mmCIF file of C-alpha atoms in Angstrom:
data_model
loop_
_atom_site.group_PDB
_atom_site.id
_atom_site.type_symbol
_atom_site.label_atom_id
_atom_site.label_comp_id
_atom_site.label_asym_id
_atom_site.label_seq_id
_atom_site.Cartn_x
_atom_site.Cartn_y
_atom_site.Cartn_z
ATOM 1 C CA UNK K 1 97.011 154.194 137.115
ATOM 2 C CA UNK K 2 98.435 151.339 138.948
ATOM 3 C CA UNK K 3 98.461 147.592 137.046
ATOM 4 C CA UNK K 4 98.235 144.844 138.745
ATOM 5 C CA UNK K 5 100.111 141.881 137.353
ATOM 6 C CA UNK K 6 97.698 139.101 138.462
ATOM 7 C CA UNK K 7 95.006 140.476 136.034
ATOM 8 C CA UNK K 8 97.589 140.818 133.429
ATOM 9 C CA UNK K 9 98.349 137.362 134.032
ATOM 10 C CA UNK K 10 94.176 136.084 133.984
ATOM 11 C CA UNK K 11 93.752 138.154 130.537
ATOM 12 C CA UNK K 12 96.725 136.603 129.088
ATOM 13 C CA UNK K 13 95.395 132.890 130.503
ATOM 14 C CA UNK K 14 91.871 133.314 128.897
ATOM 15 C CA UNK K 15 93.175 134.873 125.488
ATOM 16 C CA UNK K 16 95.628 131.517 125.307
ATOM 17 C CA UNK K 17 92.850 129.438 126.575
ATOM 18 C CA UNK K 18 90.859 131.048 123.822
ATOM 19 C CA UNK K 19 93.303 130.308 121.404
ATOM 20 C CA UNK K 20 93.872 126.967 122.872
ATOM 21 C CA UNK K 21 89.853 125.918 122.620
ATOM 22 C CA UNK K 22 89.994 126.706 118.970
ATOM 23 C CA UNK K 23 92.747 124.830 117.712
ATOM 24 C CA UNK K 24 91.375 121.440 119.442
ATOM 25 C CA UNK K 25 87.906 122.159 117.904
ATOM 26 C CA UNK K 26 89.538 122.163 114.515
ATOM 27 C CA UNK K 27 92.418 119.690 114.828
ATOM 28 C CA UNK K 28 90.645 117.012 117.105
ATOM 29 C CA UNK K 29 89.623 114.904 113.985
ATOM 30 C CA UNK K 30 92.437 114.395 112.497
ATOM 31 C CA UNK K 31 95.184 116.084 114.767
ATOM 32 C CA UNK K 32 98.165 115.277 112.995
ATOM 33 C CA UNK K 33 99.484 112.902 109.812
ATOM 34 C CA UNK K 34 102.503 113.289 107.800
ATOM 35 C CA UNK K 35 103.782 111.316 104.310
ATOM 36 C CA UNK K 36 99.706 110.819 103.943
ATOM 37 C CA UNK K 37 98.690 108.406 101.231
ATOM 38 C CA UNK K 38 96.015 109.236 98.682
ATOM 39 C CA UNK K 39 92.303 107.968 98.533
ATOM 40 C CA UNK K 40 92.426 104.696 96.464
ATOM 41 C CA UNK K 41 89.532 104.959 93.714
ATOM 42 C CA UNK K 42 88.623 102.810 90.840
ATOM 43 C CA UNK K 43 86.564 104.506 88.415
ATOM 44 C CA UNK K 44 84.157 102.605 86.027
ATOM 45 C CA UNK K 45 85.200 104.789 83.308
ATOM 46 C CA UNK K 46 89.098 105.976 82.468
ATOM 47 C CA UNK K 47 88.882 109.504 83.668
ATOM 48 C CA UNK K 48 90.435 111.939 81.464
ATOM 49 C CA UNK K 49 91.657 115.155 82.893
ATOM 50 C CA UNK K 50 93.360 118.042 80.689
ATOM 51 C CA UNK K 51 95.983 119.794 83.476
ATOM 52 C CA UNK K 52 97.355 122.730 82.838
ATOM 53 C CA UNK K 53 100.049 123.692 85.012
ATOM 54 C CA UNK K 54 100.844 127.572 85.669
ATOM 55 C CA UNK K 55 104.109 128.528 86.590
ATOM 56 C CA UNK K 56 103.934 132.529 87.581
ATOM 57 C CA UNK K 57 107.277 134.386 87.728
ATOM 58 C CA UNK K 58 108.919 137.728 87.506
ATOM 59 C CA UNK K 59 112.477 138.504 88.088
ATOM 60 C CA UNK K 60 113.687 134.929 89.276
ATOM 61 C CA UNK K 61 116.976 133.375 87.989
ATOM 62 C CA UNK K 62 116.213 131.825 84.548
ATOM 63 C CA UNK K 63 117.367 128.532 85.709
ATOM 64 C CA UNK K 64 115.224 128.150 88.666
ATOM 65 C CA UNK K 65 112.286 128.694 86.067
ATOM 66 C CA UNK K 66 112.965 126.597 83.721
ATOM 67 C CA UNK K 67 113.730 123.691 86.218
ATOM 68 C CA UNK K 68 110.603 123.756 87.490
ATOM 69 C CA UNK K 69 109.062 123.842 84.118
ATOM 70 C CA UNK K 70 111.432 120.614 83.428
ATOM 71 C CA UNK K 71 109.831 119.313 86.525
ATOM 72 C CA UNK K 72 106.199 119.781 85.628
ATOM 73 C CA UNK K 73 106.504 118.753 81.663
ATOM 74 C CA UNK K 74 107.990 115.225 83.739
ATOM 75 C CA UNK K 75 104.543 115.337 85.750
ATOM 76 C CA UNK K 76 102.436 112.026 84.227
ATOM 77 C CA UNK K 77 99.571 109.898 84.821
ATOM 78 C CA UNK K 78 97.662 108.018 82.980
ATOM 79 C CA UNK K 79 94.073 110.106 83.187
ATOM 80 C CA UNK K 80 95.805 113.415 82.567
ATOM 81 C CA UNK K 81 96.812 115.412 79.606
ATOM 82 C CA UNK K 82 99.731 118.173 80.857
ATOM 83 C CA UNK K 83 100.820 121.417 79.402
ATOM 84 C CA UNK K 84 102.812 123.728 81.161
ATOM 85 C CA UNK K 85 102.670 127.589 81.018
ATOM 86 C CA UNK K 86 105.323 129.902 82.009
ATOM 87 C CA UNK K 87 103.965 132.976 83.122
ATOM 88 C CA UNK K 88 106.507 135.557 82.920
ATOM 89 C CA UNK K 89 105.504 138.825 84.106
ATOM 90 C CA UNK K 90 108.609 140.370 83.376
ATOM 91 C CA UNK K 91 108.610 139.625 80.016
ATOM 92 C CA UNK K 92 111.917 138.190 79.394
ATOM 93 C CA UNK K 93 112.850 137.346 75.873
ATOM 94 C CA UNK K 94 115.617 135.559 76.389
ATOM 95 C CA UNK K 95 112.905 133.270 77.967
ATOM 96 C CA UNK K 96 110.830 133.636 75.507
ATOM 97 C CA UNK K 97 113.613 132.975 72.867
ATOM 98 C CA UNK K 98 114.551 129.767 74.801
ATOM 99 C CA UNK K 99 111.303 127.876 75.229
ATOM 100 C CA UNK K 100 110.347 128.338 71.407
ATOM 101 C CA UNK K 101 114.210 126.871 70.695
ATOM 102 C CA UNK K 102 113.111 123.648 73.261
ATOM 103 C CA UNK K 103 110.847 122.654 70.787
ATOM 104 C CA UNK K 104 108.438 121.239 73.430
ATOM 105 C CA UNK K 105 104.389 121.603 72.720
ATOM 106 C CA UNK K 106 104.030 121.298 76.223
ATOM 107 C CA UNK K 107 105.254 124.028 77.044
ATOM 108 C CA UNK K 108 103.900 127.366 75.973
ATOM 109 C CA UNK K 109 105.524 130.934 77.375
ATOM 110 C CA UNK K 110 103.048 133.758 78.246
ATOM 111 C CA UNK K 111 103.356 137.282 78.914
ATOM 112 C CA UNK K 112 100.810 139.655 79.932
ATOM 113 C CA UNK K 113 100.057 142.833 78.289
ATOM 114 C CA UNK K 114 100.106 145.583 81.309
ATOM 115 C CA UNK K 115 98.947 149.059 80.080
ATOM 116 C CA UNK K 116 99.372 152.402 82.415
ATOM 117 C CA UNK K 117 96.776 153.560 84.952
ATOM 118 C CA UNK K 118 95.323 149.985 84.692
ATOM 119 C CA UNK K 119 95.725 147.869 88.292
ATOM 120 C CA UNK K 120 98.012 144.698 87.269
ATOM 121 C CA UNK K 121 97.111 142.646 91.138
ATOM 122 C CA UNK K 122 100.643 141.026 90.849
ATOM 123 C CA UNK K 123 100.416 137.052 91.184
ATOM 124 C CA UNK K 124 96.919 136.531 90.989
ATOM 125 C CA UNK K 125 96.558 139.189 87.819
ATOM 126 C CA UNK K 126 99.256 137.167 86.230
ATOM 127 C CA UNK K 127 97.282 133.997 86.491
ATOM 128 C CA UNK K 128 94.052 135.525 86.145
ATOM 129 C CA UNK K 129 95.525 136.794 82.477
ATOM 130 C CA UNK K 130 96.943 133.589 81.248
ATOM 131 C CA UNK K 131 93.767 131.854 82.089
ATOM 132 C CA UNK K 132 90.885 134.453 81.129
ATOM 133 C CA UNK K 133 93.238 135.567 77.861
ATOM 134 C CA UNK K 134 94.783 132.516 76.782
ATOM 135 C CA UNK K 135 94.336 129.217 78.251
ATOM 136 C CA UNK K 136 90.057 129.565 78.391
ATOM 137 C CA UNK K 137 90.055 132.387 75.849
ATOM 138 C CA UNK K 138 87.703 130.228 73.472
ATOM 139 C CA UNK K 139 86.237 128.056 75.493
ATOM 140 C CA UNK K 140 83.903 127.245 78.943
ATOM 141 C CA UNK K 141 85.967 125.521 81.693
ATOM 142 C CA UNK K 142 85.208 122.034 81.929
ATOM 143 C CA UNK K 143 84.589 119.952 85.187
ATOM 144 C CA UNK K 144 87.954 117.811 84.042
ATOM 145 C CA UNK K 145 89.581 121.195 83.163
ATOM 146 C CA UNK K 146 92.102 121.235 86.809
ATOM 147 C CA UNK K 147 94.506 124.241 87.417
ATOM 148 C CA UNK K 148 97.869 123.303 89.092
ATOM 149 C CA UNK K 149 99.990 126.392 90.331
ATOM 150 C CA UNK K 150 103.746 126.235 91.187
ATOM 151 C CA UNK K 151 105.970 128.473 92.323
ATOM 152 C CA UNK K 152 108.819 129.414 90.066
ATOM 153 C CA UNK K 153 111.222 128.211 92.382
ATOM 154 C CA UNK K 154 108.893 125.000 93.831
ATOM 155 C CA UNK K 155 109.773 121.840 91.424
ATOM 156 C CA UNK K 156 107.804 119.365 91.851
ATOM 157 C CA UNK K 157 108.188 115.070 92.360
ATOM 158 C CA UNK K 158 107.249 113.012 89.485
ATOM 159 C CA UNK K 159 104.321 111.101 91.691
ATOM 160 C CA UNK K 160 102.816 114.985 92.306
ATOM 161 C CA UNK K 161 99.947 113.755 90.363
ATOM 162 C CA UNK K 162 99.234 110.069 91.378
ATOM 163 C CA UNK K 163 98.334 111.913 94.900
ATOM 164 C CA UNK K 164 96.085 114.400 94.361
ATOM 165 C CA UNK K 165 93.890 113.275 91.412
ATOM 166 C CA UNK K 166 92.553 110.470 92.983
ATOM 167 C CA UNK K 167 90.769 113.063 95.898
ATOM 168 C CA UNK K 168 89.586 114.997 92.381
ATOM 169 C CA UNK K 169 87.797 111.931 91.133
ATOM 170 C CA UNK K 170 86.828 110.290 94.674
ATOM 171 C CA UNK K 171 84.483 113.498 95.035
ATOM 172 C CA UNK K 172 83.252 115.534 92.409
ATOM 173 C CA UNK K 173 82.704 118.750 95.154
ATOM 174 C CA UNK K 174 86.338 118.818 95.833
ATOM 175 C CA UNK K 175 87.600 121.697 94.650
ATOM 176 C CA UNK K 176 91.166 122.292 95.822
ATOM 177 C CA UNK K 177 93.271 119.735 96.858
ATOM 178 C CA UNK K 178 96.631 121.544 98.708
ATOM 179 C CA UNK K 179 99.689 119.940 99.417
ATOM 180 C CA UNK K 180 102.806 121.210 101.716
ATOM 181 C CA UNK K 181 105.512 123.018 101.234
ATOM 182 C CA UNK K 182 109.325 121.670 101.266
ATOM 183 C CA UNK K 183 112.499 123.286 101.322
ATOM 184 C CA UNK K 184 115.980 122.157 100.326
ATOM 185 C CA UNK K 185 117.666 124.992 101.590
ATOM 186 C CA UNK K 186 116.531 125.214 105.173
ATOM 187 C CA UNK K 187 117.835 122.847 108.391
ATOM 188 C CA UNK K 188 115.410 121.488 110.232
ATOM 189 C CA UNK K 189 117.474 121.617 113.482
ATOM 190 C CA UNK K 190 117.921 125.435 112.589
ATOM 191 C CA UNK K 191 114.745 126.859 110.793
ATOM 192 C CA UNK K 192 114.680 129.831 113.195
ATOM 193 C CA UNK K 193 112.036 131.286 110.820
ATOM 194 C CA UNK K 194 110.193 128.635 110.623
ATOM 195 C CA UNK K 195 110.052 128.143 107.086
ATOM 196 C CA UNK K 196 108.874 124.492 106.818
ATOM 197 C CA UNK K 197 105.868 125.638 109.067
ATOM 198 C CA UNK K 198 105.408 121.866 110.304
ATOM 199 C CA UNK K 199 102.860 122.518 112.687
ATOM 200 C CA UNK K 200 100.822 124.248 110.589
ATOM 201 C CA UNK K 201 101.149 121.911 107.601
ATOM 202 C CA UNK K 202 101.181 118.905 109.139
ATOM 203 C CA UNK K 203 98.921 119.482 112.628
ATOM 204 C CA UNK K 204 96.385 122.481 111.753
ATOM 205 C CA UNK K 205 95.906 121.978 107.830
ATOM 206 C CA UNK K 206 94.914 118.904 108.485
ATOM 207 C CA UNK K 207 92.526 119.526 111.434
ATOM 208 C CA UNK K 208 91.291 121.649 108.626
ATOM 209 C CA UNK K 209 90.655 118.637 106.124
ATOM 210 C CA UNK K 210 88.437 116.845 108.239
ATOM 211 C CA UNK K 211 86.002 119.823 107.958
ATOM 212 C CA UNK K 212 86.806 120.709 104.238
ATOM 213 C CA UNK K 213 87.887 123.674 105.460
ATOM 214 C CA UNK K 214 91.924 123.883 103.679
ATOM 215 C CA UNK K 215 93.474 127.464 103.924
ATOM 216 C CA UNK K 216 95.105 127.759 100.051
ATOM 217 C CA UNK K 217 98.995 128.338 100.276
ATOM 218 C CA UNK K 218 98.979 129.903 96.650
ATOM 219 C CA UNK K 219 101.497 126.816 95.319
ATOM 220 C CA UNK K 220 101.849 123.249 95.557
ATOM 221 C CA UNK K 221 97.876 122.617 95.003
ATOM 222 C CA UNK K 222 95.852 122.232 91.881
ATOM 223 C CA UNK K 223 91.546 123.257 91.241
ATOM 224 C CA UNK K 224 89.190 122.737 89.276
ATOM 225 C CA UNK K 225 88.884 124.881 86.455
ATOM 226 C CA UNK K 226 84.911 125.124 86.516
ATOM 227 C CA UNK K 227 84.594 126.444 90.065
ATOM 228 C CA UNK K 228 87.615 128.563 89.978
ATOM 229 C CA UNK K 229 85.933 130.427 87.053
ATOM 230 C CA UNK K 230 82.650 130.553 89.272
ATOM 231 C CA UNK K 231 84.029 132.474 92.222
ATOM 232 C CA UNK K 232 85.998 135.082 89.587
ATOM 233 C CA UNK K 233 89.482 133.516 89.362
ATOM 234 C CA UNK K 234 91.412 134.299 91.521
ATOM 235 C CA UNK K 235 90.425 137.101 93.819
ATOM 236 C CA UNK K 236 92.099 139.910 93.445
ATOM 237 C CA UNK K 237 90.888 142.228 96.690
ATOM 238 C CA UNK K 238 93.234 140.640 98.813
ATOM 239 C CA UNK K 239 96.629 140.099 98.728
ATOM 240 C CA UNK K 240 96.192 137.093 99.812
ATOM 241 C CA UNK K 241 94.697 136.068 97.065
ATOM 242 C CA UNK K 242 95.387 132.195 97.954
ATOM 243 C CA UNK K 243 93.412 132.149 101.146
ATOM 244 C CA UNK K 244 90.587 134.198 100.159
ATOM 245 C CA UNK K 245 90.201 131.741 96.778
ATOM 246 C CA UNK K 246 89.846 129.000 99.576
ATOM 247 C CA UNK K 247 87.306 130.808 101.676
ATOM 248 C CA UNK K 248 84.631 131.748 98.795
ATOM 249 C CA UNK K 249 85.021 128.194 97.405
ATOM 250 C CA UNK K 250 83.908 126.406 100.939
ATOM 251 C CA UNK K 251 81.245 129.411 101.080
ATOM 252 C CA UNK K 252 80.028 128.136 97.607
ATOM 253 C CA UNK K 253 79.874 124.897 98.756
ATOM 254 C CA UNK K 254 82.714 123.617 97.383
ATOM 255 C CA UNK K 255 85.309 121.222 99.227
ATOM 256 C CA UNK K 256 89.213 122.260 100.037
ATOM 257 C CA UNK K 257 91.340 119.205 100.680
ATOM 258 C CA UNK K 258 94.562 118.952 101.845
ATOM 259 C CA UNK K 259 97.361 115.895 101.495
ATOM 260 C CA UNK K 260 99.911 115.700 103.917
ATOM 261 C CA UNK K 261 102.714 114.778 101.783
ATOM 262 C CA UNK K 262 106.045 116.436 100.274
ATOM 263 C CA UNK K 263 105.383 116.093 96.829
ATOM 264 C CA UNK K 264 107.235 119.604 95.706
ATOM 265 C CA UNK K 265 110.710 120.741 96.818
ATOM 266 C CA UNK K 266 111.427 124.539 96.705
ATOM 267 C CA UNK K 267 113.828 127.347 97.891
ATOM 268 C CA UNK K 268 113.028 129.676 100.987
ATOM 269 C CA UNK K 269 113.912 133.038 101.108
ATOM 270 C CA UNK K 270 116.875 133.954 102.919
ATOM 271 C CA UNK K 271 117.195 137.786 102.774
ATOM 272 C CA UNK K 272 115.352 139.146 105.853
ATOM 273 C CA UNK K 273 114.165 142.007 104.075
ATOM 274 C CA UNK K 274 111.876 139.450 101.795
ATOM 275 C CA UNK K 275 110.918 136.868 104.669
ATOM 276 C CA UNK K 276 109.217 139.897 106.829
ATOM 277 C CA UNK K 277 107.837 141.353 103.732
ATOM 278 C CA UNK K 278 106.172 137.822 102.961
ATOM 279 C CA UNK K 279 105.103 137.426 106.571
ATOM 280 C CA UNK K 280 103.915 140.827 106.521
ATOM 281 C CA UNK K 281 102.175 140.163 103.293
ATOM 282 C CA UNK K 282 100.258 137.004 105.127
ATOM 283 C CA UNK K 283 99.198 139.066 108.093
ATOM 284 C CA UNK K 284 97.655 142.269 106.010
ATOM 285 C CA UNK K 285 96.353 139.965 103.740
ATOM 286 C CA UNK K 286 94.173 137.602 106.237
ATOM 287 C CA UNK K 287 93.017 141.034 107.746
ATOM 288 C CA UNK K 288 91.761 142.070 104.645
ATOM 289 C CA UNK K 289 89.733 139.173 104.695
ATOM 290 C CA UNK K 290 88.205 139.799 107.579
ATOM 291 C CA UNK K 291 88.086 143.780 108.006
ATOM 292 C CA UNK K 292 86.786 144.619 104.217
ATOM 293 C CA UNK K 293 83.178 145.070 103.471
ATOM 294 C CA UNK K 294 83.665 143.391 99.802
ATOM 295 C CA UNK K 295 85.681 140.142 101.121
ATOM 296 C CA UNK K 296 83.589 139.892 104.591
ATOM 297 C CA UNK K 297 80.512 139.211 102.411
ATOM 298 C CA UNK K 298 82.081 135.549 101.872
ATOM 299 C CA UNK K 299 82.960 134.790 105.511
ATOM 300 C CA UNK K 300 79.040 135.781 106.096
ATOM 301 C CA UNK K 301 77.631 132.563 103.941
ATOM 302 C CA UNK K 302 79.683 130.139 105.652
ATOM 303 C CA UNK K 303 78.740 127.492 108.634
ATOM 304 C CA UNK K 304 79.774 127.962 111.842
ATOM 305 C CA UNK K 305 82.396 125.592 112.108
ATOM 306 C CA UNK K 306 84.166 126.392 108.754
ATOM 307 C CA UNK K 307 84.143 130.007 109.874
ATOM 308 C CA UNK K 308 85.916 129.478 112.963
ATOM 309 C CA UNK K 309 88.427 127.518 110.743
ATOM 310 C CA UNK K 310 89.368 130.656 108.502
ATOM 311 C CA UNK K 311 89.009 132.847 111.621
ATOM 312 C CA UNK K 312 91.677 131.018 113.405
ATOM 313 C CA UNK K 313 94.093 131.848 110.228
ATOM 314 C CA UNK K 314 94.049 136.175 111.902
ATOM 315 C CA UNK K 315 93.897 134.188 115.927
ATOM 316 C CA UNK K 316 97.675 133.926 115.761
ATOM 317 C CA UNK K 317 98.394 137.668 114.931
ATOM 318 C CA UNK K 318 95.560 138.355 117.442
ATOM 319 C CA UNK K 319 96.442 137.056 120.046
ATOM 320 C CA UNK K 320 100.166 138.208 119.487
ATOM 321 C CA UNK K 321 99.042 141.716 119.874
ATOM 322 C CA UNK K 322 97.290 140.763 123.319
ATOM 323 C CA UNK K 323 100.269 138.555 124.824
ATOM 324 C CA UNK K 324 103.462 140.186 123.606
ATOM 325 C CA UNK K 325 103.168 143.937 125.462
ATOM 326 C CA UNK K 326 101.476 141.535 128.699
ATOM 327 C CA UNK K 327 104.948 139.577 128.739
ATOM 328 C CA UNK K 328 106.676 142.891 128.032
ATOM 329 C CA UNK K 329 104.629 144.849 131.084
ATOM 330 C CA UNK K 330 104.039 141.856 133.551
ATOM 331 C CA UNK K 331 107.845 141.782 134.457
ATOM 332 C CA UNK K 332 108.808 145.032 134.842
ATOM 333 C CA UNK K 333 105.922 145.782 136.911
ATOM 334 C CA UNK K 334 105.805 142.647 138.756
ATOM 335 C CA UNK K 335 109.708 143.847 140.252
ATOM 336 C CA UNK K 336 108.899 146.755 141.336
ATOM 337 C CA UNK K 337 105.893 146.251 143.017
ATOM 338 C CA UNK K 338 106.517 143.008 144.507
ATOM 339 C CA UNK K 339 103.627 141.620 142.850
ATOM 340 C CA UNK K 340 103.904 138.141 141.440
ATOM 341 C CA UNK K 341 101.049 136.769 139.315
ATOM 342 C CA UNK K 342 102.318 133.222 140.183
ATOM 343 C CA UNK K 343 102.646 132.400 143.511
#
């Protein structure tokens, strides 16, 4: 079976084109912005918001951890209560040992009980623990109950809060408000794995925005307490339990922002055994999404435009698997048959 390279070359045009059409649907109202500033409000009443800021971890450096606690008990603003909760799903006493010697209320050090046979779901069953267990064991979520998730290795700047509160209280339907990710550790001139992600943080997330539409990055972002509790926590049938959270909140008619500001500095992998796992993690995961009978339920109840949002999160690996073998093939055939799909 002979190919001919000129129809290689029209496939590959309309799946770009495709791919092309998409992004300017979502990005054309509000293509790009960077160092964004937050909504100004003035609320009749002082609001008063009780934040409770999760830090999940496992086998991390101790002193990593506990910086970024140290950076989130320095977190204030004058609507918000903040208590910070170490999550460590290692259970580390030494940990343990040192937060009780700190002496700091604020800071309270949880470990989850894991018993054998019993699925643990890794990050999100971490959370999901501390918040079901512990944090909301004795009481109903409140609407000024808001959830703020770091990384253990993402500290973040004292003005974190002063910039996404003020989209919490300017609409009571927002939900999630994300913001993007920073790292001290990578060059911009040399980020050949594109770590800082600029396009998509600064260009597509907020495209995104403008149709309340924010993919969840799983740090760097805080929610509301009542609405994460209404969806289930966080979902724990994908392992991408970040996006997913995003997607059944904007089908249950809540709002995901996004500000386009560094407010957190954190540390990027640098093995390449742990950057393709985590970009392998990203691409099974937004599959899952998409591709499982239990998860594709949620894509089902939303409108047409915020669908083709989250769709475009799985266009990227799609289209991948369309171009790459055509810019393999095209080549090799185009030399030896003297067919040239440009002329």
């Amino acid at each position: 079976m002979r190919i001919a390279p000129a129809h290689s070359a029209r496939s590959l045009f309309v799946a770009g084109a495709i791919c092309v059409m998409m992004l300017a649907v979502i990005r054309f109202p509000q293509p790009w912005a960077y160092q964004m500033v937050p909504p100004m409000v003035y609320p009749k009443i002082k609001p008063r918001y009780n934040i409770h800021i999760c830090v999940p971890c496992y086998n991390e450096p101790s002193d990593i951890v506990f910086a970024t606690c140290e950076s989130a008990l320095a977190l204030r603003h004058e609507w918000a209560y903040v208590k910070v909760y170490m999550l460590d799903d290692g259970r580390n006493v030494d940990r343990e040992k040192k937060c009780i010697n700190m002496g700091q209320e604020r800071l309270v050090y949880l470990a989850r009980n894991k018993f054998p046979g019993v699925p643990i779901h890794g990050k999100a069953g971490n959370i999901n623990s501390a918040l079901k267990f512990n944090i909301f064991a004795k009481k109903v979520p409140k609407d000024n109950d808001i959830i703020v998730i770091f990384d253990a290795d993402m500290k973040a700047h004292p003005n974190f809060l002063q910039h996404v509160l003020p989209y919490l209280e300017e609409d009571a339907q927002t939900a999630i408000v994300q913001t993007p990710q920073h790292f001290f550790n990578v060059d911009h001139t040399g980020d050949v794995f594109n770590h800082q992600n600029s396009t998509f943080f600064f260009g597509v997330q907020t495209g995104l925005d403008a149709w309340r539409a924010t993919v969840c990055c799983g740090t760097n972002f805080c929610v509301r307490a009542a609405p994460l509790s209404a969806v289930g926590w966080f979902p724990t049938e994908s392992i991408t339990e970040d996006f997913l959270l995003s997607l059944k909140l904007t089908a249950s008619g809540w709002h995901c922002r996004y500000h386009g500001a560094v407010l957190t500095t954190g540390e990027a992998p640098e093995d390449l055994r742990q950057i393709f796992k985590q970009r392998s993690r990203w691409c099974t995961g937004c599959f899952q999404v998409f591709f499982q009978v239990e998860t594709f339920m949620w894509v089902r109840q939303l409108p047409a435009i915020q669908m083709l949002c989250y769709f475009n999160a799985i266009m990227g690996y799609l289209s991948t698997i369309i171009c790459f073998p055509v810019f393999l093939i095209v080549p090799v055939v185009s030399v030896y048959t003297k067919t040239h799909p440009v002329k």
